[in-house]
Amino acid sequence: MRFLSVIIGVLMLGRPGCTQPPEDRPPVGNPKFDETISSMLSFTVPTIGVQEVRDIQDEVYIFDARKREEYDVSHIEGARFLGYKDLDEQALNGVPKDSTVVLYCSIGYRSEKVAEQLRERGFTKVYNLYGSIFEWVNQGYPVVDTTGEQTKKVHTYNAKWGKWVDKKQAEKVW
């Protein structure tokens, strides 16, 4: 009976399916943005911070889980378009299931859902970029357009979500 009580207590304290406690999330520059992100995520896949990804950018597979038109405005250099609702299966060709995969979208909600799907498909080292492309540009890291040229434009989905992009760092498009 004591064992059962311990298990019930652990389940009540933890979030089912959570792989990373929300309090261990990577740092974000704007506390209000951090609050919004953490309220939107389920933390079902591990998160990774912008600085950490920047440091290993050339060593990992990075996938963009936004709509094609968002990706076309700008994306993290080297990122492959994967999409959200209708995944571009060809983007996954040649990616070993044991390689490190990082997904991002605008803030991390859509990329978390796609990361869950990749884990279900057998990918073992899948991470969600915490704060996603918004935090990437907020920290001053470059994005590129479809020609590979750096751009200041960032698709912010709409005006409501655009408030989380620092206007000094990017030109907002929706």
GROMACS .gro file of N, CA and C in nm:
model
  522
    1MET      N    1   0.083  -0.120   0.000
    1MET     CA    2   0.000   0.000   0.000
    1MET      C    3   0.087   0.126   0.000
    2ARG      N    4   0.198   0.122   0.075
    2ARG     CA    5   0.288   0.237   0.081
    2ARG      C    6   0.345   0.266  -0.058
    3PHE      N    7   0.379   0.159  -0.132
    3PHE     CA    8   0.432   0.173  -0.267
    3PHE      C    9   0.331   0.244  -0.357
    4LEU      N   10   0.207   0.202  -0.349
    4LEU     CA   11   0.101   0.264  -0.428
    4LEU      C   12   0.084   0.412  -0.394
    5SER      N   13   0.095   0.446  -0.266
    5SER     CA   14   0.085   0.586  -0.223
    5SER      C   15   0.198   0.670  -0.280
    6VAL      N   16   0.318   0.613  -0.285
    6VAL     CA   17   0.433   0.685  -0.340
    6VAL      C   18   0.412   0.709  -0.489
    7ILE      N   19   0.367   0.608  -0.562
    7ILE     CA   20   0.344   0.623  -0.706
    7ILE      C   21   0.238   0.729  -0.733
    8ILE      N   22   0.129   0.726  -0.660
    8ILE     CA   23   0.023   0.825  -0.678
    8ILE      C   24   0.075   0.965  -0.648
    9GLY      N   25   0.156   0.980  -0.544
    9GLY     CA   26   0.214   1.110  -0.509
    9GLY      C   27   0.305   1.163  -0.618
   10VAL      N   28   0.386   1.075  -0.675
   10VAL     CA   29   0.476   1.116  -0.783
   10VAL      C   30   0.395   1.160  -0.905
   11LEU      N   31   0.293   1.085  -0.940
   11LEU     CA   32   0.209   1.122  -1.055
   11LEU      C   33   0.138   1.254  -1.034
   12MET      N   34   0.097   1.281  -0.913
   12MET     CA   35   0.026   1.406  -0.886
   12MET      C   36   0.120   1.526  -0.894
   13LEU      N   37   0.247   1.508  -0.860
   13LEU     CA   38   0.343   1.618  -0.863
   13LEU      C   39   0.399   1.642  -1.003
   14GLY      N   40   0.416   1.536  -1.081
   14GLY     CA   41   0.476   1.548  -1.213
   14GLY      C   42   0.370   1.573  -1.318
   15ARG      N   43   0.417   1.610  -1.436
   15ARG     CA   44   0.327   1.627  -1.550
   15ARG      C   45   0.340   1.501  -1.634
   16PRO      N   46   0.235   1.428  -1.657
   16PRO     CA   47   0.242   1.306  -1.736
   16PRO      C   48   0.307   1.332  -1.873
   17GLY      N   49   0.398   1.243  -1.911
   17GLY     CA   50   0.464   1.255  -2.040
   17GLY      C   51   0.571   1.361  -2.045
   18CYS      N   52   0.598   1.429  -1.939
   18CYS     CA   53   0.695   1.537  -1.937
   18CYS      C   54   0.836   1.480  -1.932
   19THR      N   55   0.922   1.521  -2.022
   19THR     CA   56   1.059   1.472  -2.022
   19THR      C   57   1.155   1.572  -1.958
   20GLN      N   58   1.111   1.691  -1.934
   20GLN     CA   59   1.197   1.794  -1.879
   20GLN      C   60   1.111   1.887  -1.793
   21PRO      N   61   1.147   1.901  -1.667
   21PRO     CA   62   1.067   1.993  -1.585
   21PRO      C   63   1.070   2.134  -1.642
   22PRO      N   64   0.955   2.202  -1.647
   22PRO     CA   65   0.950   2.338  -1.702
   22PRO      C   66   1.045   2.435  -1.631
   23GLU      N   67   1.075   2.409  -1.505
   23GLU     CA   68   1.164   2.501  -1.434
   23GLU      C   69   1.309   2.490  -1.483
   24ASP      N   70   1.341   2.384  -1.558
   24ASP     CA   71   1.476   2.367  -1.613
   24ASP      C   72   1.488   2.421  -1.755
   25ARG      N   73   1.393   2.503  -1.796
   25ARG     CA   74   1.394   2.552  -1.934
   25ARG      C   75   1.510   2.649  -1.957
   26PRO      N   76   1.554   2.659  -2.082
   26PRO     CA   77   1.664   2.750  -2.116
   26PRO      C   78   1.625   2.896  -2.092
   27PRO      N   79   1.725   2.982  -2.076
   27PRO     CA   80   1.696   3.124  -2.052
   27PRO      C   81   1.644   3.195  -2.177
   28VAL      N   82   1.556   3.292  -2.151
   28VAL     CA   83   1.499   3.378  -2.256
   28VAL      C   84   1.513   3.521  -2.206
   29GLY      N   85   1.546   3.613  -2.296
   29GLY     CA   86   1.571   3.751  -2.256
   29GLY      C   87   1.454   3.826  -2.195
   30ASN      N   88   1.333   3.800  -2.243
   30ASN     CA   89   1.215   3.872  -2.196
   30ASN      C   90   1.133   3.782  -2.103
   31PRO      N   91   1.124   3.815  -1.974
   31PRO     CA   92   1.050   3.730  -1.880
   31PRO      C   93   0.903   3.707  -1.917
   32LYS      N   94   0.837   3.807  -1.976
   32LYS     CA   95   0.697   3.791  -2.017
   32LYS      C   96   0.686   3.693  -2.134
   33PHE      N   97   0.782   3.701  -2.225
   33PHE     CA   98   0.786   3.606  -2.337
   33PHE      C   99   0.810   3.465  -2.284
   34ASP      N  100   0.900   3.452  -2.191
   34ASP     CA  101   0.928   3.322  -2.128
   34ASP      C  102   0.802   3.264  -2.065
   35GLU      N  103   0.728   3.350  -1.997
   35GLU     CA  104   0.602   3.308  -1.934
   35GLU      C  105   0.503   3.257  -2.039
   36THR      N  106   0.494   3.327  -2.151
   36THR     CA  107   0.405   3.287  -2.259
   36THR      C  108   0.447   3.154  -2.319
   37ILE      N  109   0.576   3.142  -2.347
   37ILE     CA  110   0.626   3.017  -2.406
   37ILE      C  111   0.596   2.900  -2.313
   38SER      N  112   0.635   2.913  -2.187
   38SER     CA  113   0.619   2.801  -2.094
   38SER      C  114   0.472   2.764  -2.073
   39SER      N  115   0.382   2.861  -2.089
   39SER     CA  116   0.240   2.829  -2.074
   39SER      C  117   0.185   2.756  -2.196
   40MET      N  118   0.252   2.770  -2.311
   40MET     CA  119   0.206   2.708  -2.435
   40MET      C  120   0.259   2.566  -2.455
   41LEU      N  121   0.373   2.536  -2.393
   41LEU     CA  122   0.437   2.407  -2.415
   41LEU      C  123   0.392   2.302  -2.314
   42SER      N  124   0.400   2.179  -2.355
   42SER     CA  125   0.370   2.066  -2.267
   42SER      C  126   0.498   2.006  -2.210
   43PHE      N  127   0.613   2.042  -2.265
   43PHE     CA  128   0.744   1.990  -2.224
   43PHE      C  129   0.749   1.839  -2.239
   44THR      N  130   0.693   1.790  -2.350
   44THR     CA  131   0.694   1.647  -2.379
   44THR      C  132   0.822   1.603  -2.448
   45VAL      N  133   0.900   1.700  -2.498
   45VAL     CA  134   1.032   1.671  -2.554
   45VAL      C  135   1.130   1.769  -2.489
   46PRO      N  136   1.257   1.729  -2.480
   46PRO     CA  137   1.354   1.820  -2.419
   46PRO      C  138   1.366   1.950  -2.498
   47THR      N  139   1.385   2.059  -2.426
   47THR     CA  140   1.409   2.188  -2.493
   47THR      C  141   1.559   2.213  -2.494
   48ILE      N  142   1.599   2.300  -2.585
   48ILE     CA  143   1.739   2.340  -2.596
   48ILE      C  144   1.740   2.490  -2.618
   49GLY      N  145   1.839   2.558  -2.564
   49GLY     CA  146   1.846   2.702  -2.574
   49GLY      C  147   1.909   2.753  -2.702
   50VAL      N  148   1.879   2.877  -2.732
   50VAL     CA  149   1.929   2.942  -2.854
   50VAL      C  150   2.082   2.943  -2.856
   51GLN      N  151   2.145   2.983  -2.747
   51GLN     CA  152   2.292   2.988  -2.745
   51GLN      C  153   2.352   2.849  -2.765
   52GLU      N  154   2.291   2.750  -2.704
   52GLU     CA  155   2.340   2.614  -2.718
   52GLU      C  156   2.332   2.567  -2.863
   53VAL      N  157   2.221   2.597  -2.930
   53VAL     CA  158   2.207   2.557  -3.070
   53VAL      C  159   2.305   2.635  -3.157
   54ARG      N  160   2.321   2.763  -3.128
   54ARG     CA  161   2.416   2.844  -3.206
   54ARG      C  162   2.557   2.784  -3.198
   55ASP      N  163   2.592   2.732  -3.082
   55ASP     CA  164   2.726   2.674  -3.063
   55ASP      C  165   2.746   2.543  -3.140
   56ILE      N  166   2.637   2.472  -3.169
   56ILE     CA  167   2.648   2.342  -3.237
   56ILE      C  168   2.574   2.342  -3.371
   57GLN      N  169   2.542   2.456  -3.420
   57GLN     CA  170   2.458   2.473  -3.540
   57GLN      C  171   2.504   2.388  -3.658
   58ASP      N  172   2.633   2.376  -3.679
   58ASP     CA  173   2.685   2.302  -3.794
   58ASP      C  174   2.696   2.152  -3.768
   59GLU      N  175   2.663   2.111  -3.647
   59GLU     CA  176   2.679   1.969  -3.610
   59GLU      C  177   2.546   1.896  -3.594
   60VAL      N  178   2.434   1.966  -3.612
   60VAL     CA  179   2.303   1.907  -3.589
   60VAL      C  180   2.213   1.929  -3.711
   61TYR      N  181   2.105   1.854  -3.716
   61TYR     CA  182   2.003   1.875  -3.817
   61TYR      C  183   1.901   1.971  -3.758
   62ILE      N  184   1.875   2.081  -3.827
   62ILE     CA  185   1.777   2.179  -3.781
   62ILE      C  186   1.661   2.180  -3.879
   63PHE      N  187   1.540   2.171  -3.824
   63PHE     CA  188   1.419   2.169  -3.906
   63PHE      C  189   1.325   2.281  -3.864
   64ASP      N  190   1.264   2.343  -3.963
   64ASP     CA  191   1.168   2.450  -3.944
   64ASP      C  192   1.028   2.390  -3.952
   65ALA      N  193   0.950   2.406  -3.845
   65ALA     CA  194   0.816   2.347  -3.837
   65ALA      C  195   0.706   2.451  -3.855
   66ARG      N  196   0.732   2.552  -3.937
   66ARG     CA  197   0.632   2.654  -3.966
   66ARG      C  198   0.572   2.628  -4.103
   67LYS      N  199   0.484   2.717  -4.146
   67LYS     CA  200   0.430   2.709  -4.282
   67LYS      C  201   0.538   2.751  -4.380
   68ARG      N  202   0.524   2.704  -4.503
   68ARG     CA  203   0.623   2.734  -4.608
   68ARG      C  204   0.643   2.884  -4.624
   69GLU      N  205   0.534   2.963  -4.622
   69GLU     CA  206   0.549   3.108  -4.642
   69GLU      C  207   0.627   3.174  -4.528
   70GLU      N  208   0.618   3.120  -4.409
   70GLU     CA  209   0.697   3.172  -4.297
   70GLU      C  210   0.845   3.141  -4.318
   71TYR      N  211   0.872   3.017  -4.355
   71TYR     CA  212   1.009   2.973  -4.383
   71TYR      C  213   1.071   3.056  -4.496
   72ASP      N  214   0.992   3.081  -4.600
   72ASP     CA  215   1.044   3.155  -4.716
   72ASP      C  216   1.083   3.298  -4.681
   73VAL      N  217   1.015   3.360  -4.586
   73VAL     CA  218   1.052   3.496  -4.545
   73VAL      C  219   1.191   3.494  -4.482
   74SER      N  220   1.211   3.403  -4.389
   74SER     CA  221   1.343   3.384  -4.329
   74SER      C  222   1.342   3.258  -4.245
   75HIS      N  223   1.462   3.205  -4.225
   75HIS     CA  224   1.480   3.085  -4.143
   75HIS      C  225   1.624   3.084  -4.092
   76ILE      N  226   1.648   2.998  -3.996
   76ILE     CA  227   1.783   2.982  -3.943
   76ILE      C  228   1.868   2.918  -4.052
   77GLU      N  229   1.987   2.971  -4.071
   77GLU     CA  230   2.075   2.920  -4.176
   77GLU      C  231   2.100   2.771  -4.156
   78GLY      N  232   2.085   2.696  -4.264
   78GLY     CA  233   2.106   2.552  -4.260
   78GLY      C  234   1.981   2.472  -4.224
   79ALA      N  235   1.875   2.541  -4.184
   79ALA     CA  236   1.752   2.472  -4.147
   79ALA      C  237   1.681   2.420  -4.271
   80ARG      N  238   1.625   2.302  -4.257
   80ARG     CA  239   1.544   2.243  -4.363
   80ARG      C  240   1.397   2.269  -4.332
   81PHE      N  241   1.319   2.297  -4.435
   81PHE     CA  242   1.176   2.312  -4.416
   81PHE      C  243   1.114   2.175  -4.394
   82LEU      N  244   1.038   2.160  -4.285
   82LEU     CA  245   0.968   2.035  -4.257
   82LEU      C  246   0.817   2.055  -4.254
   83GLY      N  247   0.776   2.173  -4.211
   83GLY     CA  248   0.633   2.202  -4.203
   83GLY      C  249   0.573   2.159  -4.072
   84TYR      N  250   0.442   2.176  -4.064
   84TYR     CA  251   0.372   2.147  -3.940
   84TYR      C  252   0.262   2.043  -3.961
   85LYS      N  253   0.158   2.078  -4.031
   85LYS     CA  254   0.047   1.984  -4.050
   85LYS      C  255   0.078   1.878  -4.154
   86ASP      N  256   0.133   1.918  -4.266
   86ASP     CA  257   0.172   1.824  -4.371
   86ASP      C  258   0.324   1.823  -4.381
   87LEU      N  259   0.386   1.729  -4.313
   87LEU     CA  260   0.531   1.724  -4.308
   87LEU      C  261   0.589   1.693  -4.446
   88ASP      N  262   0.697   1.762  -4.478
   88ASP     CA  263   0.771   1.738  -4.601
   88ASP      C  264   0.862   1.618  -4.575
   89GLU      N  265   0.812   1.500  -4.605
   89GLU     CA  266   0.883   1.375  -4.575
   89GLU      C  267   1.022   1.370  -4.637
   90GLN      N  268   1.040   1.432  -4.752
   90GLN     CA  269   1.170   1.431  -4.819
   90GLN      C  270   1.277   1.500  -4.736
   91ALA      N  271   1.237   1.595  -4.653
   91ALA     CA  272   1.335   1.667  -4.570
   91ALA      C  273   1.403   1.573  -4.472
   92LEU      N  274   1.337   1.464  -4.439
   92LEU     CA  275   1.392   1.367  -4.343
   92LEU      C  276   1.482   1.263  -4.409
   93ASN      N  277   1.482   1.259  -4.543
   93ASN     CA  278   1.566   1.162  -4.614
   93ASN      C  279   1.713   1.179  -4.575
   94GLY      N  280   1.776   1.070  -4.542
   94GLY     CA  281   1.919   1.072  -4.510
   94GLY      C  282   1.952   1.115  -4.369
   95VAL      N  283   1.853   1.143  -4.288
   95VAL     CA  284   1.878   1.184  -4.149
   95VAL      C  285   1.876   1.059  -4.061
   96PRO      N  286   1.992   1.020  -4.007
   96PRO     CA  287   1.995   0.901  -3.921
   96PRO      C  288   1.909   0.922  -3.797
   97LYS      N  289   1.838   0.819  -3.757
   97LYS     CA  290   1.746   0.831  -3.644
   97LYS      C  291   1.816   0.853  -3.511
   98ASP      N  292   1.948   0.831  -3.507
   98ASP     CA  293   2.021   0.855  -3.383
   98ASP      C  294   2.099   0.986  -3.385
   99SER      N  295   2.076   1.070  -3.488
   99SER     CA  296   2.144   1.199  -3.496
   99SER      C  297   2.070   1.303  -3.412
  100THR      N  298   2.137   1.411  -3.380
  100THR     CA  299   2.074   1.519  -3.303
  100THR      C  300   1.991   1.605  -3.397
  101VAL      N  301   1.862   1.618  -3.362
  101VAL     CA  302   1.766   1.693  -3.442
  101VAL      C  303   1.708   1.805  -3.356
  102VAL      N  304   1.708   1.927  -3.409
  102VAL     CA  305   1.651   2.042  -3.340
  102VAL      C  306   1.538   2.096  -3.427
  103LEU      N  307   1.423   2.118  -3.365
  103LEU     CA  308   1.308   2.174  -3.436
  103LEU      C  309   1.275   2.311  -3.379
  104TYR      N  310   1.225   2.398  -3.466
  104TYR     CA  311   1.180   2.529  -3.421
  104TYR      C  312   1.061   2.573  -3.504
  105CYS      N  313   0.988   2.670  -3.451
  105CYS     CA  314   0.880   2.736  -3.523
  105CYS      C  315   0.888   2.883  -3.485
  106SER      N  316   0.776   2.944  -3.447
  106SER     CA  317   0.780   3.084  -3.403
  106SER      C  318   0.823   3.094  -3.257
  107ILE      N  319   0.752   3.021  -3.169
  107ILE     CA  320   0.787   3.026  -3.026
  107ILE      C  321   0.817   2.889  -2.967
  108GLY      N  322   0.776   2.781  -3.036
  108GLY     CA  323   0.806   2.646  -2.988
  108GLY      C  324   0.688   2.552  -2.978
  109TYR      N  325   0.567   2.602  -2.995
  109TYR     CA  326   0.449   2.517  -2.981
  109TYR      C  327   0.439   2.414  -3.096
  110ARG      N  328   0.443   2.464  -3.220
  110ARG     CA  329   0.430   2.374  -3.334
  110ARG      C  330   0.550   2.279  -3.343
  111SER      N  331   0.668   2.331  -3.315
  111SER     CA  332   0.787   2.246  -3.322
  111SER      C  333   0.783   2.136  -3.216
  112GLU      N  334   0.723   2.164  -3.101
  112GLU     CA  335   0.710   2.060  -3.000
  112GLU      C  336   0.622   1.946  -3.052
  113LYS      N  337   0.512   1.981  -3.118
  113LYS     CA  338   0.421   1.879  -3.172
  113LYS      C  339   0.489   1.796  -3.280
  114VAL      N  340   0.568   1.860  -3.367
  114VAL     CA  341   0.639   1.787  -3.471
  114VAL      C  342   0.749   1.701  -3.407
  115ALA      N  343   0.816   1.752  -3.306
  115ALA     CA  344   0.919   1.675  -3.236
  115ALA      C  345   0.859   1.547  -3.176
  116GLU      N  346   0.740   1.558  -3.123
  116GLU     CA  347   0.671   1.439  -3.069
  116GLU      C  348   0.653   1.335  -3.179
  117GLN      N  349   0.614   1.381  -3.298
  117GLN     CA  350   0.594   1.290  -3.411
  117GLN      C  351   0.725   1.222  -3.451
  118LEU      N  352   0.834   1.299  -3.452
  118LEU     CA  353   0.963   1.240  -3.489
  118LEU      C  354   1.007   1.136  -3.387
  119ARG      N  355   0.983   1.163  -3.261
  119ARG     CA  356   1.016   1.064  -3.158
  119ARG      C  357   0.934   0.937  -3.178
  120GLU      N  358   0.807   0.952  -3.214
  120GLU     CA  359   0.722   0.835  -3.241
  120GLU      C  360   0.774   0.756  -3.361
  121ARG      N  361   0.843   0.823  -3.451
  121ARG     CA  362   0.899   0.758  -3.570
  121ARG      C  363   1.036   0.696  -3.544
  122GLY      N  364   1.084   0.709  -3.422
  122GLY     CA  365   1.210   0.644  -3.387
  122GLY      C  366   1.332   0.734  -3.376
  123PHE      N  367   1.315   0.864  -3.399
  123PHE     CA  368   1.427   0.956  -3.380
  123PHE      C  369   1.452   0.968  -3.229
  124THR      N  370   1.576   0.954  -3.187
  124THR     CA  371   1.605   0.942  -3.044
  124THR      C  372   1.661   1.067  -2.978
  125LYS      N  373   1.720   1.157  -3.053
  125LYS     CA  374   1.780   1.278  -2.996
  125LYS      C  375   1.713   1.401  -3.057
  126VAL      N  376   1.590   1.424  -3.016
  126VAL     CA  377   1.509   1.532  -3.073
  126VAL      C  378   1.489   1.641  -2.969
  127TYR      N  379   1.513   1.765  -3.008
  127TYR     CA  380   1.502   1.880  -2.918
  127TYR      C  381   1.414   1.988  -2.978
  128ASN      N  382   1.347   2.061  -2.892
  128ASN     CA  383   1.264   2.175  -2.931
  128ASN      C  384   1.340   2.302  -2.893
  129LEU      N  385   1.364   2.389  -2.990
  129LEU     CA  386   1.435   2.516  -2.963
  129LEU      C  387   1.344   2.608  -2.883
  130TYR      N  388   1.381   2.631  -2.759
  130TYR     CA  389   1.298   2.709  -2.668
  130TYR      C  390   1.298   2.857  -2.708
  131GLY      N  391   1.180   2.909  -2.740
  131GLY     CA  392   1.167   3.046  -2.789
  131GLY      C  393   1.178   3.054  -2.940
  132SER      N  394   1.224   2.945  -3.000
  132SER     CA  395   1.231   2.926  -3.144
  132SER      C  396   1.290   3.046  -3.219
  133ILE      N  397   1.241   3.073  -3.340
  133ILE     CA  398   1.303   3.176  -3.423
  133ILE      C  399   1.288   3.315  -3.361
  134PHE      N  400   1.181   3.337  -3.283
  134PHE     CA  401   1.164   3.468  -3.221
  134PHE      C  402   1.280   3.496  -3.125
  135GLU      N  403   1.313   3.401  -3.040
  135GLU     CA  404   1.423   3.421  -2.946
  135GLU      C  405   1.557   3.424  -3.020
  136TRP      N  406   1.568   3.346  -3.127
  136TRP     CA  407   1.690   3.345  -3.208
  136TRP      C  408   1.723   3.487  -3.256
  137VAL      N  409   1.624   3.554  -3.317
  137VAL     CA  410   1.649   3.690  -3.366
  137VAL      C  411   1.658   3.789  -3.250
  138ASN      N  412   1.583   3.767  -3.144
  138ASN     CA  413   1.591   3.857  -3.028
  138ASN      C  414   1.731   3.858  -2.969
  139GLN      N  415   1.801   3.746  -2.978
  139GLN     CA  416   1.937   3.740  -2.927
  139GLN      C  417   2.040   3.786  -3.030
  140GLY      N  418   1.991   3.834  -3.143
  140GLY     CA  419   2.080   3.895  -3.243
  140GLY      C  420   2.142   3.798  -3.341
  141TYR      N  421   2.094   3.676  -3.349
  141TYR     CA  422   2.150   3.580  -3.444
  141TYR      C  423   2.084   3.597  -3.580
  142PRO      N  424   2.161   3.572  -3.685
  142PRO     CA  425   2.110   3.599  -3.820
  142PRO      C  426   2.012   3.494  -3.871
  143VAL      N  427   1.927   3.539  -3.961
  143VAL     CA  428   1.838   3.451  -4.037
  143VAL      C  429   1.860   3.481  -4.184
  144VAL      N  430   1.823   3.385  -4.268
  144VAL     CA  431   1.844   3.401  -4.412
  144VAL      C  432   1.714   3.381  -4.487
  145ASP      N  433   1.712   3.435  -4.610
  145ASP     CA  434   1.594   3.417  -4.695
  145ASP      C  435   1.615   3.295  -4.785
  146THR      N  436   1.528   3.276  -4.883
  146THR     CA  437   1.537   3.156  -4.968
  146THR      C  438   1.661   3.153  -5.056
  147THR      N  439   1.725   3.269  -5.076
  147THR     CA  440   1.848   3.273  -5.157
  147THR      C  441   1.972   3.251  -5.071
  148GLY      N  442   1.954   3.241  -4.940
  148GLY     CA  443   2.067   3.223  -4.850
  148GLY      C  444   2.127   3.353  -4.801
  149GLU      N  445   2.067   3.465  -4.842
  149GLU     CA  446   2.117   3.596  -4.800
  149GLU      C  447   2.058   3.633  -4.664
  150GLN      N  448   2.140   3.696  -4.581
  150GLN     CA  449   2.089   3.741  -4.451
  150GLN      C  450   1.981   3.845  -4.471
  151THR      N  451   1.882   3.840  -4.383
  151THR     CA  452   1.771   3.934  -4.389
  151THR      C  453   1.730   3.972  -4.248
  152LYS      N  454   1.667   4.086  -4.236
  152LYS     CA  455   1.613   4.130  -4.107
  152LYS      C  456   1.466   4.090  -4.094
  153LYS      N  457   1.407   4.042  -4.202
  153LYS     CA  458   1.265   4.007  -4.201
  153LYS      C  459   1.240   3.878  -4.124
  154VAL      N  460   1.134   3.879  -4.044
  154VAL     CA  461   1.091   3.760  -3.972
  154VAL      C  462   0.939   3.754  -3.979
  155HIS      N  463   0.888   3.640  -4.022
  155HIS     CA  464   0.744   3.620  -4.027
  155HIS      C  465   0.697   3.595  -3.885
  156THR      N  466   0.613   3.684  -3.835
  156THR     CA  467   0.570   3.674  -3.694
  156THR      C  468   0.432   3.613  -3.679
  157TYR      N  469   0.385   3.546  -3.782
  157TYR     CA  470   0.256   3.478  -3.784
  157TYR      C  471   0.142   3.579  -3.794
  158ASN      N  472   0.134   3.672  -3.697
  158ASN     CA  473   0.038   3.782  -3.703
  158ASN      C  474   0.083   3.892  -3.607
  159ALA      N  475   0.011   4.000  -3.600
  159ALA     CA  476   0.051   4.114  -3.515
  159ALA      C  477   0.054   4.077  -3.368
  160LYS      N  478  -0.041   3.994  -3.326
  160LYS     CA  479  -0.047   3.954  -3.184
  160LYS      C  480   0.083   3.884  -3.141
  161TRP      N  481   0.128   3.789  -3.222
  161TRP     CA  482   0.250   3.716  -3.187
  161TRP      C  483   0.374   3.800  -3.216
  162GLY      N  484   0.363   3.895  -3.309
  162GLY     CA  485   0.477   3.980  -3.343
  162GLY      C  486   0.529   4.063  -3.228
  163LYS      N  487   0.446   4.085  -3.127
  163LYS     CA  488   0.493   4.165  -3.013
  163LYS      C  489   0.611   4.100  -2.941
  164TRP      N  490   0.633   3.969  -2.963
  164TRP     CA  491   0.743   3.901  -2.895
  164TRP      C  492   0.875   3.912  -2.970
  165VAL      N  493   0.875   3.976  -3.086
  165VAL     CA  494   0.999   3.997  -3.161
  165VAL      C  495   1.045   4.140  -3.138
  166ASP      N  496   1.168   4.154  -3.096
  166ASP     CA  497   1.226   4.286  -3.070
  166ASP      C  498   1.241   4.362  -3.201
  167LYS      N  499   1.172   4.476  -3.211
  167LYS     CA  500   1.173   4.552  -3.337
  167LYS      C  501   1.312   4.605  -3.372
  168LYS      N  502   1.402   4.610  -3.275
  168LYS     CA  503   1.540   4.653  -3.306
  168LYS      C  504   1.617   4.542  -3.377
  169GLN      N  505   1.574   4.419  -3.356
  169GLN     CA  506   1.645   4.304  -3.413
  169GLN      C  507   1.589   4.258  -3.547
  170ALA      N  508   1.462   4.288  -3.574
  170ALA     CA  509   1.400   4.232  -3.694
  170ALA      C  510   1.291   4.321  -3.748
  171GLU      N  511   1.265   4.303  -3.878
  171GLU     CA  512   1.152   4.366  -3.945
  171GLU      C  513   1.040   4.262  -3.948
  172LYS      N  514   0.928   4.294  -3.886
  172LYS     CA  515   0.818   4.199  -3.872
  172LYS      C  516   0.734   4.193  -3.999
  173VAL      N  517   0.704   4.071  -4.040
  173VAL     CA  518   0.622   4.046  -4.159
  173VAL      C  519   0.515   3.944  -4.120
  174TRP      N  520   0.394   3.962  -4.171
  174TRP     CA  521   0.291   3.858  -4.154
  174TRP      C  522   0.193   3.861  -4.268
   0.00000   0.00000   0.00000
